[in-house]
Short mmCIF file of C-alpha atoms in Angstrom, two decimals:
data_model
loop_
_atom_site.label_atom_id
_atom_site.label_comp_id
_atom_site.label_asym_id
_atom_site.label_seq_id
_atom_site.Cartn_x
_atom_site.Cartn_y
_atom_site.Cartn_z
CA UNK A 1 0.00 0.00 0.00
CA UNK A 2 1.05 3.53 -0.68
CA UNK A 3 1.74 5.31 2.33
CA UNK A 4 3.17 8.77 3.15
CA UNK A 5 3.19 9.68 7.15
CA UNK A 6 4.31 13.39 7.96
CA UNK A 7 5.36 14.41 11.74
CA UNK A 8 7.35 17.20 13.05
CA UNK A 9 4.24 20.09 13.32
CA UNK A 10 3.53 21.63 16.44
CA UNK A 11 3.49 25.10 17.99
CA UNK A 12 5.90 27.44 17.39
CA UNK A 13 6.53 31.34 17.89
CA UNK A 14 7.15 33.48 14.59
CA UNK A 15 10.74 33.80 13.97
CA UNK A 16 10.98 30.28 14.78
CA UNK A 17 11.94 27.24 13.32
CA UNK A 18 10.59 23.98 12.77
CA UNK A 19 11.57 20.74 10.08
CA UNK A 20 8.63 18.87 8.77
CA UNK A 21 9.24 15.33 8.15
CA UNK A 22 7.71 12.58 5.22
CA UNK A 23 8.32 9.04 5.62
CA UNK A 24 7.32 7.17 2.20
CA UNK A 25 6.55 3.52 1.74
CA UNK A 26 4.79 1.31 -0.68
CA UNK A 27 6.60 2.61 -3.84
CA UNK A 28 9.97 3.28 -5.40
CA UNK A 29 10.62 6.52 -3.62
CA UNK A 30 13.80 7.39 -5.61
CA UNK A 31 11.53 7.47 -8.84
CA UNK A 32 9.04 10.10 -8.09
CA UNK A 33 9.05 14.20 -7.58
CA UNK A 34 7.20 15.27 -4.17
CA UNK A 35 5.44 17.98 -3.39
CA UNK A 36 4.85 19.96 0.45
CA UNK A 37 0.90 21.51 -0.09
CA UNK A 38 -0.50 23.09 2.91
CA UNK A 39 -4.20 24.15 3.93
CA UNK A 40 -4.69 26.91 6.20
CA UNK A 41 -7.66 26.92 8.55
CA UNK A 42 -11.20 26.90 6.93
CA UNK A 43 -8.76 27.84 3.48
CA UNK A 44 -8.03 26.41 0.51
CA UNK A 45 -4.93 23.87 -1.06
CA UNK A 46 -1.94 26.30 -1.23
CA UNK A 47 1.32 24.76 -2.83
CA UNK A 48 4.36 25.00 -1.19
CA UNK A 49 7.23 23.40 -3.23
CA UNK A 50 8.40 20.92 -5.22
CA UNK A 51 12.16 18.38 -5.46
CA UNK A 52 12.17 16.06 -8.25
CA UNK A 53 13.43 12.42 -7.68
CA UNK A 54 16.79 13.21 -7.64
CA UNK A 55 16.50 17.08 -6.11
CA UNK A 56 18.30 18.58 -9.46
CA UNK A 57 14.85 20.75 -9.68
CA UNK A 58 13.45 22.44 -6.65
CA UNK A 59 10.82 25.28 -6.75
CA UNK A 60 8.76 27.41 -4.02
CA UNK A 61 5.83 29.73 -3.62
CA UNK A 62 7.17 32.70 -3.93
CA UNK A 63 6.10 33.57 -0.06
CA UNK A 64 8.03 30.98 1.55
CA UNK A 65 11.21 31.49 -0.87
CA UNK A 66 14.25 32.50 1.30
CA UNK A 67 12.65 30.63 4.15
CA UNK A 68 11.63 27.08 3.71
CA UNK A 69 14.24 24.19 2.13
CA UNK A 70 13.39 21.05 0.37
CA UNK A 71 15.00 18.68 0.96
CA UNK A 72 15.26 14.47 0.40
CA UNK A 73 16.67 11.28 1.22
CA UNK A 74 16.36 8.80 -1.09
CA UNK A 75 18.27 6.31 0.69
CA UNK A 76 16.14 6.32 3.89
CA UNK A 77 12.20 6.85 1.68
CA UNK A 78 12.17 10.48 3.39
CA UNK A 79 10.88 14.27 2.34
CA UNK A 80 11.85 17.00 4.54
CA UNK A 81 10.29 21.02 4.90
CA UNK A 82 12.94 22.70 6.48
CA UNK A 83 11.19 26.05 7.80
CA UNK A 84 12.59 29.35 9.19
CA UNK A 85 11.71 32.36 10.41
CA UNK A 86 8.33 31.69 10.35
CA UNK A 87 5.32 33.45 10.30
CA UNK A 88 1.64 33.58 11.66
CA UNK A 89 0.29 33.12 7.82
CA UNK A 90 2.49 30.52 7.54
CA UNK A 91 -0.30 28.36 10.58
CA UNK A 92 -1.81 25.30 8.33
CA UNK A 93 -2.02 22.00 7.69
CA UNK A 94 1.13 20.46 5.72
CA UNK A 95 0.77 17.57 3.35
CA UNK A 96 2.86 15.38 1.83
CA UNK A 97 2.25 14.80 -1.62
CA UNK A 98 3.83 12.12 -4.28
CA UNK A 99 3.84 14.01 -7.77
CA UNK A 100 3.26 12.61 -11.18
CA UNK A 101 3.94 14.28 -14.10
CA UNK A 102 3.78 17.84 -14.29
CA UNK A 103 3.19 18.22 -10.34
CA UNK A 104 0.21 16.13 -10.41
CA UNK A 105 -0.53 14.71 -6.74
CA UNK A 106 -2.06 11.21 -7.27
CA UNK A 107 -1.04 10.44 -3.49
CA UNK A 108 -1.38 12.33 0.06
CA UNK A 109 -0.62 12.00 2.96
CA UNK A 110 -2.29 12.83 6.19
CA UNK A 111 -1.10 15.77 7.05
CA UNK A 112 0.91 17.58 9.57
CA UNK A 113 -0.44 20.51 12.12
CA UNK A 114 1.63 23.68 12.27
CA UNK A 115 0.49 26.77 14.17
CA UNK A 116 2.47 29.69 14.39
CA UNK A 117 1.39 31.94 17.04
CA UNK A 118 2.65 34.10 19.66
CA UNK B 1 0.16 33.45 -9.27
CA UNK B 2 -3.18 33.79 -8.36
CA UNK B 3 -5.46 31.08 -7.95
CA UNK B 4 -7.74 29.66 -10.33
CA UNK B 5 -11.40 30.82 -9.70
CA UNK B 6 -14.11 28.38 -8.99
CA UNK B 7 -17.15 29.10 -7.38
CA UNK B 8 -17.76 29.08 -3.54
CA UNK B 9 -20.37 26.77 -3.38
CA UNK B 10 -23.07 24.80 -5.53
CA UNK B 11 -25.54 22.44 -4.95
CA UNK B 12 -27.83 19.85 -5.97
CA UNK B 13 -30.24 16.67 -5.15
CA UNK B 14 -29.62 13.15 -5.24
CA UNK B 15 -29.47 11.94 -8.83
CA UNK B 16 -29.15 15.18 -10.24
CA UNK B 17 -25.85 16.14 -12.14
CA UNK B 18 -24.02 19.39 -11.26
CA UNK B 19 -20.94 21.15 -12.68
CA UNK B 20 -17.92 23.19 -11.35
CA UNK B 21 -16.14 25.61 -12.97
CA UNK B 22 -12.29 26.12 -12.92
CA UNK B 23 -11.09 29.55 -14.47
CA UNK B 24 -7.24 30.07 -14.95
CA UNK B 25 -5.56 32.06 -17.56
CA UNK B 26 -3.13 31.02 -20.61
CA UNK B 27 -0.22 30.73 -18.42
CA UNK B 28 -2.19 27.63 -16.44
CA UNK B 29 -5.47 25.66 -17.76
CA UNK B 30 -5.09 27.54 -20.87
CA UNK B 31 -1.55 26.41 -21.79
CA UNK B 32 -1.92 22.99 -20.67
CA UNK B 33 -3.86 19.54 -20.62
CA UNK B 34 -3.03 19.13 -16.88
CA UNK B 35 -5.66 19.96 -14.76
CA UNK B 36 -6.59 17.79 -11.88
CA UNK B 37 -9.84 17.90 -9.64
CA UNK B 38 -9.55 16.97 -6.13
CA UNK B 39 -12.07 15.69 -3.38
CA UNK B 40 -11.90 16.55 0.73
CA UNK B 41 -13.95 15.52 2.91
CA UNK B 42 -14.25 17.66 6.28
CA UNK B 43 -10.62 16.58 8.33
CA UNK B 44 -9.40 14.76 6.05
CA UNK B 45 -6.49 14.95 2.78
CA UNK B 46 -7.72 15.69 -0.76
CA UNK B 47 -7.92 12.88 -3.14
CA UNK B 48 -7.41 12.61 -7.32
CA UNK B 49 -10.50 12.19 -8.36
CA UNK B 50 -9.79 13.67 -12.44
CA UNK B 51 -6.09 14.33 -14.18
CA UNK B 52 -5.21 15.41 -17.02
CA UNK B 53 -8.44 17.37 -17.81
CA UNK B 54 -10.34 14.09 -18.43
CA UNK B 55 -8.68 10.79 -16.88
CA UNK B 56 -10.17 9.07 -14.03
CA UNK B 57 -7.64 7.49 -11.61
CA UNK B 58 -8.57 3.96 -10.87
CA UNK B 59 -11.78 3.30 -8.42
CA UNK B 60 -12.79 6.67 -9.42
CA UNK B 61 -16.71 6.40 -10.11
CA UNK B 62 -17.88 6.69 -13.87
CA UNK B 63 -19.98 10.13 -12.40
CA UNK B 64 -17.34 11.72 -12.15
CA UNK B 65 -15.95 13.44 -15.35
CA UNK B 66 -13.98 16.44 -16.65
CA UNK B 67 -13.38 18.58 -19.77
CA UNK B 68 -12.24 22.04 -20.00
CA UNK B 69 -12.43 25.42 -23.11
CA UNK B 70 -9.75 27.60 -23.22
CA UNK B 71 -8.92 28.84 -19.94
CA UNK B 72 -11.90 27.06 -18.13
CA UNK B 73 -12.12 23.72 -16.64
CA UNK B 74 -14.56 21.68 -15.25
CA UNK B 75 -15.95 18.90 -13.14
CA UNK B 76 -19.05 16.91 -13.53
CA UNK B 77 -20.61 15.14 -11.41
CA UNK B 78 -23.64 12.98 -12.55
CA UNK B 79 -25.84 11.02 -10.64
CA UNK B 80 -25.65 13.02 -7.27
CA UNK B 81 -24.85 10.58 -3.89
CA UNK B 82 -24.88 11.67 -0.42
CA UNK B 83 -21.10 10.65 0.05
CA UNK B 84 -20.25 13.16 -2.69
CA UNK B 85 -21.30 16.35 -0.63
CA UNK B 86 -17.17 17.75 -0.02
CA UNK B 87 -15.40 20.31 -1.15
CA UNK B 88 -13.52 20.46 -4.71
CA UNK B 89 -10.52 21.86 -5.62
CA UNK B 90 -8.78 22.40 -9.16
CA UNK B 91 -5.33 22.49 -10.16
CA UNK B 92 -3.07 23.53 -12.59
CA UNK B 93 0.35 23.11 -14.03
CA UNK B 94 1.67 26.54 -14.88
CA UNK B 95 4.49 28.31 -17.35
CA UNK B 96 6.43 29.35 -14.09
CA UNK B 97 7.01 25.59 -13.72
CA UNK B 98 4.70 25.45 -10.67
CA UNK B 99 1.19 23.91 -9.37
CA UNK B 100 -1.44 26.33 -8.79
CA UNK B 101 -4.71 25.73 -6.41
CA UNK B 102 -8.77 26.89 -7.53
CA UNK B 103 -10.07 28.49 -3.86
CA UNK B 104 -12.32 25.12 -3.61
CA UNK B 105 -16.21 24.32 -3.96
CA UNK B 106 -18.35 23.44 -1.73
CA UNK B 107 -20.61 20.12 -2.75
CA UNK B 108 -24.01 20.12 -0.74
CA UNK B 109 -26.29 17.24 -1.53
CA UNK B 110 -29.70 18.72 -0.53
#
């Protein structure tokens, strides 16, 4: 079965810091791009960024560029979100997201919970 | 980018068929076949329910169908069940080499 499990939300001041983690399973990791999408309260999708299979492409929003890094590791099936100096807007719901062609999501995971707030 | 526009909510009863729009531009649904349409229940993640403008991932319902006309999309949904009542969200790839996200649709099975 195709599986993607994020942890590493929580609550966290602005200017902080936090690193979101993906653990993949099911499928030839390696192979595929993945996406971060996140959902702010009662909002809509909102994408984040993208790192193709073997992170020679890597793109952002243009509100998170400067603060957030992709990052992967093929060897251990895991996406990462590293996130800085973040902000209130930035409060939402991170997914996890394998990518088909053209940044198509066919698969999400469940999403992680992070809430920036003073 | 901005999003895609769809509208906030529409409606409709048990066997009926209803349609959402998806309005981008000609640097997103205008440019390119890949629009997707995604399904989300209340708490929990989206799911593919339409690529590609038209494909149906497998285990996707027959109902369920999409097209789109220059620099609209859209979702159809024949046959109206109670389990489809969620929200809807399009997508697009875009010339900036990125994904962009409709504002969603609410689904309410009267």
């Amino acid at each position: 079965e195709v599986q993607l499990v994020e942890s590493g939300g929580g609550l966290v001041k602005p200017g902080g810091s936090l690193r979101l983690s993906c653990a993949a399973s099911g499928f030839i990791f390696r192979s595929y791009s993945m996406n971060w999408v996140r959902q702010a309260p009662g909002k809509g999708l909102e994408w984040v960024s993208s790192i193709s299979s073997s992170s020679n492409y890597i793109y952002y929003t243009d509100s998170v560029k400067g603060r957030f890094t992709i990052s992967r590791d093929n060897a251990k099936n895991s996406l990462f979100l590293q996130m800085n100096n973040l902000r209130v807007e930035d409060t939402a719901v991170y997914y996890c997201a394998r990518v088909q062609h053209h940044l198509l999501v066919d698969v999400w995971g469940q999403g992680t919970t992070v809430t920036v707030s003073s | 980018q901005s999003a895609l526009t769809q509208p906030a909510s529409v409606s409709g009863s048990p066997g009926q068929s209803i349609t959402i729009s998806c309005t981008g531009t000609s640097s997103d649904v205008g440019n390119y076949n890949y629009v997707s349409w995604y399904q989300q229940h209340p708490g929990k993640a989206p799911k593919l329910m339409i690529y590609d403008v038209t494909n149906r991932p497998s285990g996707v319902p027959d109902r369920f169908s999409g097209s789109k006309s220059g620099n609209t999309a859209s979702l159809t949904i024949s046959g109206l069940q109670a389990e489809d009542e969620a929200d809807y969200y399009c997508s697009s790839y875009t010339s900036s080499s990125t994904v962009v996200f409709g504002g969603g649709t609410k689904l309410t099975v009267l």
